[in-house]
mmCIF file of C-alpha atoms and ligand atoms in Angstrom:
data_model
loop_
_atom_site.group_PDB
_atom_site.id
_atom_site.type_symbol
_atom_site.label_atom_id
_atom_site.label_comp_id
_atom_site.label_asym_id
_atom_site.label_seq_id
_atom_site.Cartn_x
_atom_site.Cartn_y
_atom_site.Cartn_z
ATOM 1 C CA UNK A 1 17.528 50.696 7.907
ATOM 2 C CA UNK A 2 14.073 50.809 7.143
ATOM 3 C CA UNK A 3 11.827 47.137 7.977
ATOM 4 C CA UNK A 4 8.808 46.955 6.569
ATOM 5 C CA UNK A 5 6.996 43.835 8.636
ATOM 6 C CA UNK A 6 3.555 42.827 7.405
ATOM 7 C CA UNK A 7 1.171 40.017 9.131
ATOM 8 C CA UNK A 8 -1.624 37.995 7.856
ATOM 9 C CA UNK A 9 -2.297 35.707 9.794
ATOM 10 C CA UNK A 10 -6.258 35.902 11.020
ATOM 11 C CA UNK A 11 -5.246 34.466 13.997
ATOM 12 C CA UNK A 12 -4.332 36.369 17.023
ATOM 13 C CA UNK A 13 -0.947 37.092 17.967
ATOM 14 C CA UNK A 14 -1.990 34.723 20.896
ATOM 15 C CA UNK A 15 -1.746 31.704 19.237
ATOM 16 C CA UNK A 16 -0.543 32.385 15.376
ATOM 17 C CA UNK A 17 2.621 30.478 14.027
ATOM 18 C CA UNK A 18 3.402 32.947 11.599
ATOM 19 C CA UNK A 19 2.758 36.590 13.852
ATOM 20 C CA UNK A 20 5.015 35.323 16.937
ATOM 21 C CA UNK A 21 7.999 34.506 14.748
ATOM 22 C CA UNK A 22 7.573 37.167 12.510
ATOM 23 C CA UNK A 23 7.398 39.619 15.618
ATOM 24 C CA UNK A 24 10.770 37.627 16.609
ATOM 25 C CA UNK A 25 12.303 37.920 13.559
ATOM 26 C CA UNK A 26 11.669 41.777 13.610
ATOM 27 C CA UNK A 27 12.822 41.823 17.062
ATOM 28 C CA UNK A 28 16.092 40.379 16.762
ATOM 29 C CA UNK A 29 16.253 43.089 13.647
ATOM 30 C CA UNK A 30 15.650 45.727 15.577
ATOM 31 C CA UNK A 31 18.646 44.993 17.837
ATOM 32 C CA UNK A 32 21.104 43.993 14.822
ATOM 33 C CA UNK A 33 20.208 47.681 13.510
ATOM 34 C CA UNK A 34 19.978 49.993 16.210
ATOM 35 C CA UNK A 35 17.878 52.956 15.173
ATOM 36 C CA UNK A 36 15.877 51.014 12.601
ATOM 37 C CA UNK A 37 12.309 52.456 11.407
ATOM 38 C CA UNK A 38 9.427 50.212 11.749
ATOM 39 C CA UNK A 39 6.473 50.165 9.455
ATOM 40 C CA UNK A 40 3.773 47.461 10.428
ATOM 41 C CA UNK A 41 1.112 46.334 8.514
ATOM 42 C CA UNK A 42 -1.316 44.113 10.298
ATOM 43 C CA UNK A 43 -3.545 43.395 7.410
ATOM 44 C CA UNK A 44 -6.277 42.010 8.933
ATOM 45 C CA UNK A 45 -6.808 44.464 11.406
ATOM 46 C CA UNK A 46 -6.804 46.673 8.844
ATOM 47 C CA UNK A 47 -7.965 44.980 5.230
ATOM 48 C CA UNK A 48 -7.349 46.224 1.848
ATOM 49 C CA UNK A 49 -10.071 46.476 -0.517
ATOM 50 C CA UNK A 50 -10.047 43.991 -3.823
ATOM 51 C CA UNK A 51 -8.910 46.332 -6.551
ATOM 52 C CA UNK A 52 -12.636 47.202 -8.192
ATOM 53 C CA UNK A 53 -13.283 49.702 -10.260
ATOM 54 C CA UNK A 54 -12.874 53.184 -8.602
ATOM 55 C CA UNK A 55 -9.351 51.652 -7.198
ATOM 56 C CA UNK A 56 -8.690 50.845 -11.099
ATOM 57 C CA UNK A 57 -9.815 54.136 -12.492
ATOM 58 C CA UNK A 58 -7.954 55.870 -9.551
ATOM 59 C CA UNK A 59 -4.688 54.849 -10.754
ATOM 60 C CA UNK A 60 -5.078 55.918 -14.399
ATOM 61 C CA UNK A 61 -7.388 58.706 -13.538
ATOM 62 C CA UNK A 62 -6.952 62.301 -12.900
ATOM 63 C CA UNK A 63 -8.101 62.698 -9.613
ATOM 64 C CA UNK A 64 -8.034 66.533 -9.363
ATOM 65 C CA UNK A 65 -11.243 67.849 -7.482
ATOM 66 C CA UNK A 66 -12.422 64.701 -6.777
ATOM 67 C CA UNK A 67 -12.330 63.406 -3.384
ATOM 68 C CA UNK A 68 -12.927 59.705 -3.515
ATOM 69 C CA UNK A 69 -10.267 59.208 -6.394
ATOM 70 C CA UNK A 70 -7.548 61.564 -4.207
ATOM 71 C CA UNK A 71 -8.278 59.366 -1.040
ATOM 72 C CA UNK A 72 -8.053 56.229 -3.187
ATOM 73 C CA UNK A 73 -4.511 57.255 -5.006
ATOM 74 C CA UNK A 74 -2.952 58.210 -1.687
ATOM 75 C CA UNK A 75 -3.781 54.790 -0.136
ATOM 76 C CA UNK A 76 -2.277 53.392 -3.323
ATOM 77 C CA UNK A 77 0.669 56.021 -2.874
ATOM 78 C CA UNK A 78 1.193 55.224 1.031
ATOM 79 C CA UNK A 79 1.497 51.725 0.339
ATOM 80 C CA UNK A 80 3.635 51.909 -2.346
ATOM 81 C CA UNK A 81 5.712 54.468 -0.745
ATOM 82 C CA UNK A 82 6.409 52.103 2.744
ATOM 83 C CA UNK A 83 7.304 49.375 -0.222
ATOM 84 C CA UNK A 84 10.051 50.792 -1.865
ATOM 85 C CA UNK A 85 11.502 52.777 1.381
ATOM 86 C CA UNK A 86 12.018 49.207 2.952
ATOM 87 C CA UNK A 87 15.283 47.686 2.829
ATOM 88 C CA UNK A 88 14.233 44.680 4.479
ATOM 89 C CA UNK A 89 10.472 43.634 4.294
ATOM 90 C CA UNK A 90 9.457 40.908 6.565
ATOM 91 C CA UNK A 91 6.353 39.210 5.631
ATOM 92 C CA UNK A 92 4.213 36.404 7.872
ATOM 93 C CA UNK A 93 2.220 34.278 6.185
ATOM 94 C CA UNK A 94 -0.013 31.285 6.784
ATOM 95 C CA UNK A 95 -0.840 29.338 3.772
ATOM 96 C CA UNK A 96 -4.563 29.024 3.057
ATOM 97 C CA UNK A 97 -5.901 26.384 0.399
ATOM 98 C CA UNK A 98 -2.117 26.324 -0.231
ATOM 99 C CA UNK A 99 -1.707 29.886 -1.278
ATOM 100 C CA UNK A 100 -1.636 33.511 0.192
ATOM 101 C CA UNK A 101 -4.288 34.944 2.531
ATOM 102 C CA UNK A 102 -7.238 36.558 0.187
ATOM 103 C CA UNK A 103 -6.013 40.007 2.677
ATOM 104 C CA UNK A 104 -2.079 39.645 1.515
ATOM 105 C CA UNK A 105 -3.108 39.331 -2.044
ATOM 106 C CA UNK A 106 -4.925 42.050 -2.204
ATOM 107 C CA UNK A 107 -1.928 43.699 -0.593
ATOM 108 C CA UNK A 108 -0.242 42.503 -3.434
ATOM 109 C CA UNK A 109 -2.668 44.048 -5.686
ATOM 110 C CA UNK A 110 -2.041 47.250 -4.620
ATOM 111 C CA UNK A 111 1.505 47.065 -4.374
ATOM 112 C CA UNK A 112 2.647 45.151 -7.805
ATOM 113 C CA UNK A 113 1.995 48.493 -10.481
ATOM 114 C CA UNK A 114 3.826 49.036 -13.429
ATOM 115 C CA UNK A 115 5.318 52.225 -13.529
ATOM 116 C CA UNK A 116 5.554 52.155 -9.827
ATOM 117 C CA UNK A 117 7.459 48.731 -8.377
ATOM 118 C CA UNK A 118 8.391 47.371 -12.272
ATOM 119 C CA UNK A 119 8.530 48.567 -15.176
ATOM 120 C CA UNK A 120 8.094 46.702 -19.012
ATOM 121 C CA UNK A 121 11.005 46.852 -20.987
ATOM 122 C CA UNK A 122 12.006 46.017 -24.740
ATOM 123 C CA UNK A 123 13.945 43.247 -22.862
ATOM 124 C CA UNK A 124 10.450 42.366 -20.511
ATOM 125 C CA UNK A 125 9.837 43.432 -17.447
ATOM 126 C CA UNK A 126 12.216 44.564 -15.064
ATOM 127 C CA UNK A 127 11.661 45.034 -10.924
ATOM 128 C CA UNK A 128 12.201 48.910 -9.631
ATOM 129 C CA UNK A 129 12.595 47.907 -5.923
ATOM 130 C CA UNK A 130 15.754 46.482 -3.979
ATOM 131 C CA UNK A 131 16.695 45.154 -0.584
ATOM 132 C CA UNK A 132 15.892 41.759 1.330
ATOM 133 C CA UNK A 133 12.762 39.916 2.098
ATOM 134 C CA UNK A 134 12.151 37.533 4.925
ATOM 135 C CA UNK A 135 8.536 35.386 4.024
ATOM 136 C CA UNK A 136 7.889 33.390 7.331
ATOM 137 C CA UNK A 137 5.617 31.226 6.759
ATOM 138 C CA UNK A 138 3.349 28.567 8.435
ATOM 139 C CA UNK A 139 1.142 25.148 7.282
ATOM 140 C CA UNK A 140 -0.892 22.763 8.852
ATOM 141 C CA UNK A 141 0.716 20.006 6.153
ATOM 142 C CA UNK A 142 4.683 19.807 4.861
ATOM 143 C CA UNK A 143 5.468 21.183 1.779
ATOM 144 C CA UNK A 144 8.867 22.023 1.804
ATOM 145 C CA UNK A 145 9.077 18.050 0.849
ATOM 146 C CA UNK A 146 7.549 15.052 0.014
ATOM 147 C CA UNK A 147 3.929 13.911 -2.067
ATOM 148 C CA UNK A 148 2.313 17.947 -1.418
ATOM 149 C CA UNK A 149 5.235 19.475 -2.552
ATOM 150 C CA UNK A 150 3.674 20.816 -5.823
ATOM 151 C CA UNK A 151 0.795 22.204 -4.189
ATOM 152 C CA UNK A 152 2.835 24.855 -2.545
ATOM 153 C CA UNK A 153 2.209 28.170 -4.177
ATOM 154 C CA UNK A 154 2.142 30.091 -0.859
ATOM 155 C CA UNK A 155 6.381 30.237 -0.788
ATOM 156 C CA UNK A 156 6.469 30.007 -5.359
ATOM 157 C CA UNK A 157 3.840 33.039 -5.402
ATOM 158 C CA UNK A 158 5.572 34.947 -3.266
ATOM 159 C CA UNK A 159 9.046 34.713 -4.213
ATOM 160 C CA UNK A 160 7.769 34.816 -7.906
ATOM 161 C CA UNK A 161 6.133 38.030 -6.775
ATOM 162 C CA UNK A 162 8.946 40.061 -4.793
ATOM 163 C CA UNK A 163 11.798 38.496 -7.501
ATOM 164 C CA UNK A 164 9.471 40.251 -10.070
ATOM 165 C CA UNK A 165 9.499 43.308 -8.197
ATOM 166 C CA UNK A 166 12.916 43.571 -8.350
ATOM 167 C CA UNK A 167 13.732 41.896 -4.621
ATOM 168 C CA UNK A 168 15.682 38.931 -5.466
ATOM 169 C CA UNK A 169 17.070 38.400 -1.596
ATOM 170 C CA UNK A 170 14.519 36.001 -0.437
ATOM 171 C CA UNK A 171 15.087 33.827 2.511
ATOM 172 C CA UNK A 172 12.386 31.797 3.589
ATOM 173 C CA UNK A 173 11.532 30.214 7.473
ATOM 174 C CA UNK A 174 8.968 27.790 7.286
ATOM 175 C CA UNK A 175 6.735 26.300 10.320
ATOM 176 C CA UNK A 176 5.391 23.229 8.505
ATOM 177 C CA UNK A 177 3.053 20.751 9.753
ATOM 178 C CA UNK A 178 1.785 22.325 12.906
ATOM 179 C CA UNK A 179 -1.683 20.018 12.381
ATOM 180 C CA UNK A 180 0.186 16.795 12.207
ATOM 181 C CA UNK A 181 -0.048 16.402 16.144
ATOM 182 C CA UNK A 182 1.444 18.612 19.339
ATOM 183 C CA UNK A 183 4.854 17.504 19.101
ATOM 184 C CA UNK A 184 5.315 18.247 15.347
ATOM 185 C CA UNK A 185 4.071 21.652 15.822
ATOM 186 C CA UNK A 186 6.426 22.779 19.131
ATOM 187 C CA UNK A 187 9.218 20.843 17.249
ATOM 188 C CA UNK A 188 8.104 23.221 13.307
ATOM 189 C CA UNK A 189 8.081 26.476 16.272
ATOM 190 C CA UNK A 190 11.241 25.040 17.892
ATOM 191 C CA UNK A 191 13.225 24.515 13.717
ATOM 192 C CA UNK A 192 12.026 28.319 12.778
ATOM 193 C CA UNK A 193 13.573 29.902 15.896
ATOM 194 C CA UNK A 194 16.215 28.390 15.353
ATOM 195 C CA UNK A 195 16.478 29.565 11.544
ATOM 196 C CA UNK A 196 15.585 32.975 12.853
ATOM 197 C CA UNK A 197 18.473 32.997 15.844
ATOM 198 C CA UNK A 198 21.004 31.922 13.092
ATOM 199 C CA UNK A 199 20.211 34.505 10.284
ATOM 200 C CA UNK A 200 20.127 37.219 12.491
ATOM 201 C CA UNK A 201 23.498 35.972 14.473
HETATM 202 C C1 FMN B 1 -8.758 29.285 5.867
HETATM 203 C C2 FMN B 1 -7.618 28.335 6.133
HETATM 204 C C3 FMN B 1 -7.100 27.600 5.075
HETATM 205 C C4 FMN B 1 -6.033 26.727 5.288
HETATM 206 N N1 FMN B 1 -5.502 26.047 4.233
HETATM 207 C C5 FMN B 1 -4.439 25.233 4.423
HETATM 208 C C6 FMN B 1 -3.844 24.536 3.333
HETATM 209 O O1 FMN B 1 -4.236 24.647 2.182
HETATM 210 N N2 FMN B 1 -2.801 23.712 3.593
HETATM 211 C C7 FMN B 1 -2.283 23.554 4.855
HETATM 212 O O2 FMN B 1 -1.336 22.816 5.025
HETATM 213 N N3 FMN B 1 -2.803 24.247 5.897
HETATM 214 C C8 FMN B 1 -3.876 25.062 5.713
HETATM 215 N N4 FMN B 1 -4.389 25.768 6.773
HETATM 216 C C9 FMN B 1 -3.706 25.676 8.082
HETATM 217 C C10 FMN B 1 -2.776 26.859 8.316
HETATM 218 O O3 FMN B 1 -1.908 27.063 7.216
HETATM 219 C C11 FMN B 1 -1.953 26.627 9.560
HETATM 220 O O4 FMN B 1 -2.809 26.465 10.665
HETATM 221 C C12 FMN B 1 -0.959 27.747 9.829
HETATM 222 O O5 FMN B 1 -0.129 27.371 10.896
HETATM 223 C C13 FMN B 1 -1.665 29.030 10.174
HETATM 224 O O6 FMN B 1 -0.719 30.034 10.483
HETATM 225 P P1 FMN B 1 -1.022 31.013 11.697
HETATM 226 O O7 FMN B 1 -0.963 30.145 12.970
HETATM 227 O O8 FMN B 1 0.029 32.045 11.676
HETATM 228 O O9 FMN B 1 -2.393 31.571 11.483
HETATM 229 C C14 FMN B 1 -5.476 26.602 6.589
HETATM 230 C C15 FMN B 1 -6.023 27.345 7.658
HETATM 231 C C16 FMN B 1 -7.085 28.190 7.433
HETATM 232 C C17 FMN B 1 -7.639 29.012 8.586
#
Protein backbone atom coordinates (compact mmCIF):
# COMPACT_ATOMS: atom_id res chain seq x y z
CA UNK A 1 0.00 0.00 0.00
CA UNK A 2 1.53 2.99 -1.12
CA UNK A 3 -0.32 6.71 0.28
CA UNK A 4 0.59 9.47 -1.36
CA UNK A 5 -0.69 12.52 1.16
CA UNK A 6 -0.24 16.04 -0.16
CA UNK A 7 -1.07 19.45 1.90
CA UNK A 8 -1.79 22.90 0.83
CA UNK A 9 -2.93 24.55 3.15
CA UNK A 10 -0.61 27.91 3.88
CA UNK A 11 -1.56 27.66 7.19
CA UNK A 12 0.37 25.89 9.79
CA UNK A 13 -0.37 22.56 10.89
CA UNK A 14 -1.16 24.56 14.16
CA UNK A 15 -4.24 25.82 13.26
CA UNK A 16 -5.19 24.51 9.49
CA UNK A 17 -8.62 22.67 8.94
CA UNK A 18 -7.50 20.85 6.11
CA UNK A 19 -3.55 19.62 7.41
CA UNK A 20 -4.92 18.20 10.92
CA UNK A 21 -7.55 16.01 9.29
CA UNK A 22 -5.66 15.15 6.48
CA UNK A 23 -2.72 14.07 8.92
CA UNK A 24 -5.75 12.05 10.68
CA UNK A 25 -6.98 10.62 7.82
CA UNK A 26 -3.40 9.32 6.93
CA UNK A 27 -3.04 8.23 10.38
CA UNK A 28 -5.88 6.06 10.76
CA UNK A 29 -4.43 4.67 7.15
CA UNK A 30 -1.43 3.90 8.36
CA UNK A 31 -2.90 1.58 11.02
CA UNK A 32 -5.64 -0.04 8.58
CA UNK A 33 -2.42 -1.00 6.39
CA UNK A 34 0.31 -1.96 8.46
CA UNK A 35 3.55 -1.52 6.56
CA UNK A 36 2.21 1.21 4.30
CA UNK A 37 4.81 3.67 2.45
CA UNK A 38 4.34 7.27 2.99
CA UNK A 39 5.12 9.92 0.47
CA UNK A 40 4.34 13.57 1.74
CA UNK A 41 4.16 16.48 -0.14
CA UNK A 42 3.85 19.65 1.84
CA UNK A 43 3.58 22.00 -1.02
CA UNK A 44 4.06 25.03 0.48
CA UNK A 45 7.00 24.27 2.27
CA UNK A 46 8.24 23.25 -0.71
CA UNK A 47 6.45 25.15 -3.95
CA UNK A 48 6.38 24.07 -7.45
CA UNK A 49 7.28 26.38 -10.08
CA UNK A 50 4.35 27.61 -12.72
CA UNK A 51 5.12 25.54 -15.77
CA UNK A 52 7.20 28.42 -17.94
CA UNK A 53 9.11 27.82 -20.58
CA UNK A 54 12.28 25.76 -19.71
CA UNK A 55 9.68 23.38 -17.64
CA UNK A 56 7.71 23.26 -21.17
CA UNK A 57 10.69 22.69 -23.38
CA UNK A 58 12.01 20.17 -20.73
CA UNK A 59 9.32 17.82 -21.32
CA UNK A 60 9.50 17.71 -25.14
CA UNK A 61 13.16 18.38 -25.17
CA UNK A 62 16.16 16.26 -25.32
CA UNK A 63 17.85 17.02 -22.35
CA UNK A 64 21.13 15.12 -22.96
CA UNK A 65 24.22 17.27 -21.77
CA UNK A 66 22.28 19.80 -20.50
CA UNK A 67 21.98 20.28 -16.91
CA UNK A 68 19.09 22.58 -16.27
CA UNK A 69 16.71 20.54 -18.67
CA UNK A 70 17.97 16.99 -16.80
CA UNK A 71 17.24 18.63 -13.31
CA UNK A 72 13.94 19.97 -14.66
CA UNK A 73 12.70 16.41 -16.28
CA UNK A 74 13.60 14.52 -13.12
CA UNK A 75 11.47 16.86 -10.93
CA UNK A 76 8.79 16.27 -13.55
CA UNK A 77 9.75 12.42 -13.40
CA UNK A 78 9.80 12.27 -9.38
CA UNK A 79 6.52 13.70 -9.23
CA UNK A 80 5.00 11.78 -11.65
CA UNK A 81 6.60 8.70 -10.46
CA UNK A 82 5.13 9.17 -6.48
CA UNK A 83 1.66 9.75 -8.64
CA UNK A 84 1.17 6.69 -10.26
CA UNK A 85 2.97 4.40 -7.42
CA UNK A 86 0.09 5.64 -5.04
CA UNK A 87 -2.76 3.51 -4.47
CA UNK A 88 -4.40 5.84 -2.30
CA UNK A 89 -3.57 9.64 -2.64
CA UNK A 90 -4.84 11.80 0.07
CA UNK A 91 -5.06 15.36 -0.77
CA UNK A 92 -5.87 18.54 1.81
CA UNK A 93 -7.16 21.34 0.45
CA UNK A 94 -8.50 24.73 1.47
CA UNK A 95 -10.51 26.44 -1.09
CA UNK A 96 -9.21 29.87 -2.10
CA UNK A 97 -11.48 32.36 -4.22
CA UNK A 98 -13.46 29.08 -4.42
CA UNK A 99 -10.89 27.03 -6.20
CA UNK A 100 -7.49 25.20 -5.59
CA UNK A 101 -4.45 26.79 -3.92
CA UNK A 102 -2.28 28.65 -6.86
CA UNK A 103 0.69 25.87 -5.10
CA UNK A 104 -1.75 22.62 -5.74
CA UNK A 105 -2.42 23.73 -9.22
CA UNK A 106 0.70 24.02 -10.18
CA UNK A 107 1.09 20.57 -8.68
CA UNK A 108 -1.42 19.72 -10.98
CA UNK A 109 0.47 21.15 -13.77
CA UNK A 110 3.15 19.04 -13.39
CA UNK A 111 1.40 16.01 -12.74
CA UNK A 112 -1.61 15.99 -15.51
CA UNK A 113 0.86 15.01 -18.93
CA UNK A 114 -0.27 13.19 -21.72
CA UNK A 115 1.71 10.35 -22.38
CA UNK A 116 2.46 10.11 -18.75
CA UNK A 117 -0.98 10.06 -16.38
CA UNK A 118 -3.53 9.97 -19.75
CA UNK A 119 -3.31 9.32 -22.81
CA UNK A 120 -5.63 10.67 -26.15
CA UNK A 121 -7.36 8.08 -27.80
CA UNK A 122 -9.47 7.67 -31.14
CA UNK A 123 -12.26 7.27 -28.49
CA UNK A 124 -10.79 10.71 -26.38
CA UNK A 125 -8.84 10.68 -23.72
CA UNK A 126 -8.40 8.01 -21.42
CA UNK A 127 -6.72 8.20 -17.57
CA UNK A 128 -3.36 5.84 -17.14
CA UNK A 129 -3.48 5.91 -13.28
CA UNK A 130 -5.69 3.79 -10.75
CA UNK A 131 -6.41 3.54 -7.06
CA UNK A 132 -8.44 5.84 -4.52
CA UNK A 133 -8.34 9.46 -3.69
CA UNK A 134 -9.37 11.09 -0.48
CA UNK A 135 -9.72 15.31 -1.24
CA UNK A 136 -10.29 16.78 2.35
CA UNK A 137 -11.20 19.82 2.04
CA UNK A 138 -11.97 23.05 4.03
CA UNK A 139 -14.12 26.65 3.46
CA UNK A 140 -14.80 29.55 5.31
CA UNK A 141 -18.56 29.51 3.48
CA UNK A 142 -20.91 26.15 2.69
CA UNK A 143 -20.88 24.86 -0.53
CA UNK A 144 -21.75 21.47 -0.34
CA UNK A 145 -25.45 23.22 -0.34
CA UNK A 146 -27.49 26.01 -0.64
CA UNK A 147 -27.27 29.77 -2.77
CA UNK A 148 -22.93 29.24 -3.22
CA UNK A 149 -23.29 25.96 -4.36
CA UNK A 150 -22.23 26.74 -7.99
CA UNK A 151 -19.30 28.57 -7.02
CA UNK A 152 -17.60 25.48 -5.82
CA UNK A 153 -14.90 24.47 -8.21
CA UNK A 154 -12.42 23.54 -5.44
CA UNK A 155 -14.27 19.76 -4.96
CA UNK A 156 -15.64 19.87 -9.33
CA UNK A 157 -11.84 20.72 -10.33
CA UNK A 158 -10.51 18.25 -8.51
CA UNK A 159 -12.57 15.33 -9.01
CA UNK A 160 -12.80 16.47 -12.75
CA UNK A 161 -9.03 16.34 -12.55
CA UNK A 162 -8.14 12.86 -10.79
CA UNK A 163 -11.47 11.16 -12.77
CA UNK A 164 -9.53 12.40 -15.89
CA UNK A 165 -6.49 10.88 -14.77
CA UNK A 166 -7.91 7.76 -14.62
CA UNK A 167 -8.78 7.78 -10.54
CA UNK A 168 -12.42 7.51 -10.49
CA UNK A 169 -12.56 6.48 -6.48
CA UNK A 170 -13.11 9.84 -5.08
CA UNK A 171 -14.49 10.34 -1.67
CA UNK A 172 -14.68 13.66 -0.45
CA UNK A 173 -14.65 15.10 3.58
CA UNK A 174 -15.55 18.52 3.68
CA UNK A 175 -15.01 21.14 6.72
CA UNK A 176 -17.44 23.82 5.52
CA UNK A 177 -18.13 27.04 7.04
CA UNK A 178 -15.42 27.34 9.61
CA UNK A 179 -15.88 31.50 9.26
CA UNK A 180 -19.53 31.41 10.02
CA UNK A 181 -18.78 31.74 13.89
CA UNK A 182 -16.81 29.31 16.64
CA UNK A 183 -19.41 26.86 17.02
CA UNK A 184 -19.93 26.16 13.26
CA UNK A 185 -16.34 25.61 12.82
CA UNK A 186 -15.67 22.94 16.02
CA UNK A 187 -19.09 21.46 14.92
CA UNK A 188 -17.53 21.36 10.45
CA UNK A 189 -14.02 19.77 12.59
CA UNK A 190 -16.32 17.66 14.81
CA UNK A 191 -18.73 16.24 11.09
CA UNK A 192 -15.18 15.49 9.20
CA UNK A 193 -13.79 13.31 12.02
CA UNK A 194 -16.44 11.73 12.11
CA UNK A 195 -16.52 11.00 8.18
CA UNK A 196 -12.88 10.13 8.59
CA UNK A 197 -13.48 7.53 11.78
CA UNK A 198 -16.26 5.88 9.62
CA UNK A 199 -14.39 5.38 6.24
CA UNK A 200 -11.51 4.11 7.75
CA UNK A 201 -13.65 1.72 10.31
C1 LIG B 1 -6.32 33.37 0.12
C2 LIG B 1 -7.59 32.82 0.72
C3 LIG B 1 -8.72 32.74 -0.09
C4 LIG B 1 -9.91 32.22 0.42
N1 LIG B 1 -11.00 32.10 -0.39
C5 LIG B 1 -12.14 31.56 0.09
C6 LIG B 1 -13.28 31.39 -0.75
O1 LIG B 1 -13.29 31.70 -1.93
N2 LIG B 1 -14.40 30.86 -0.20
C7 LIG B 1 -14.47 30.46 1.11
O2 LIG B 1 -15.49 29.98 1.54
N3 LIG B 1 -13.38 30.57 1.91
C8 LIG B 1 -12.23 31.12 1.44
N4 LIG B 1 -11.13 31.21 2.25
C9 LIG B 1 -11.20 30.63 3.61
C10 LIG B 1 -10.58 29.25 3.67
O3 LIG B 1 -11.08 28.41 2.64
C11 LIG B 1 -10.85 28.61 5.01
O4 LIG B 1 -10.31 29.42 6.03
C12 LIG B 1 -10.30 27.20 5.12
O5 LIG B 1 -10.74 26.63 6.32
C13 LIG B 1 -8.80 27.20 5.09
O6 LIG B 1 -8.31 25.88 5.26
P1 LIG B 1 -7.04 25.65 6.19
O7 LIG B 1 -7.49 26.00 7.62
O8 LIG B 1 -6.66 24.24 6.04
O9 LIG B 1 -5.98 26.59 5.71
C14 LIG B 1 -9.95 31.77 1.77
C15 LIG B 1 -8.80 31.87 2.58
C16 LIG B 1 -7.64 32.40 2.06
C17 LIG B 1 -6.40 32.47 2.94
Amino acid sequence: MNILHIDASASDSAVSHTRRLSSELVERLETAYPGATIVYRDLVANQLPHVDMTIRHAWTADSTGDIKLAETMSRSKALVDELKAADVVVVGSPMYNFTVPSTLKAWVDHVAIAGQTFRYTAEGPRGLLSGKVYLVLSSGGIYSKGPFAAYDHLSTYLEAIFSFLGILDVEVIRAEGIAYGPEQDQAAMANAAQRIEAIVA
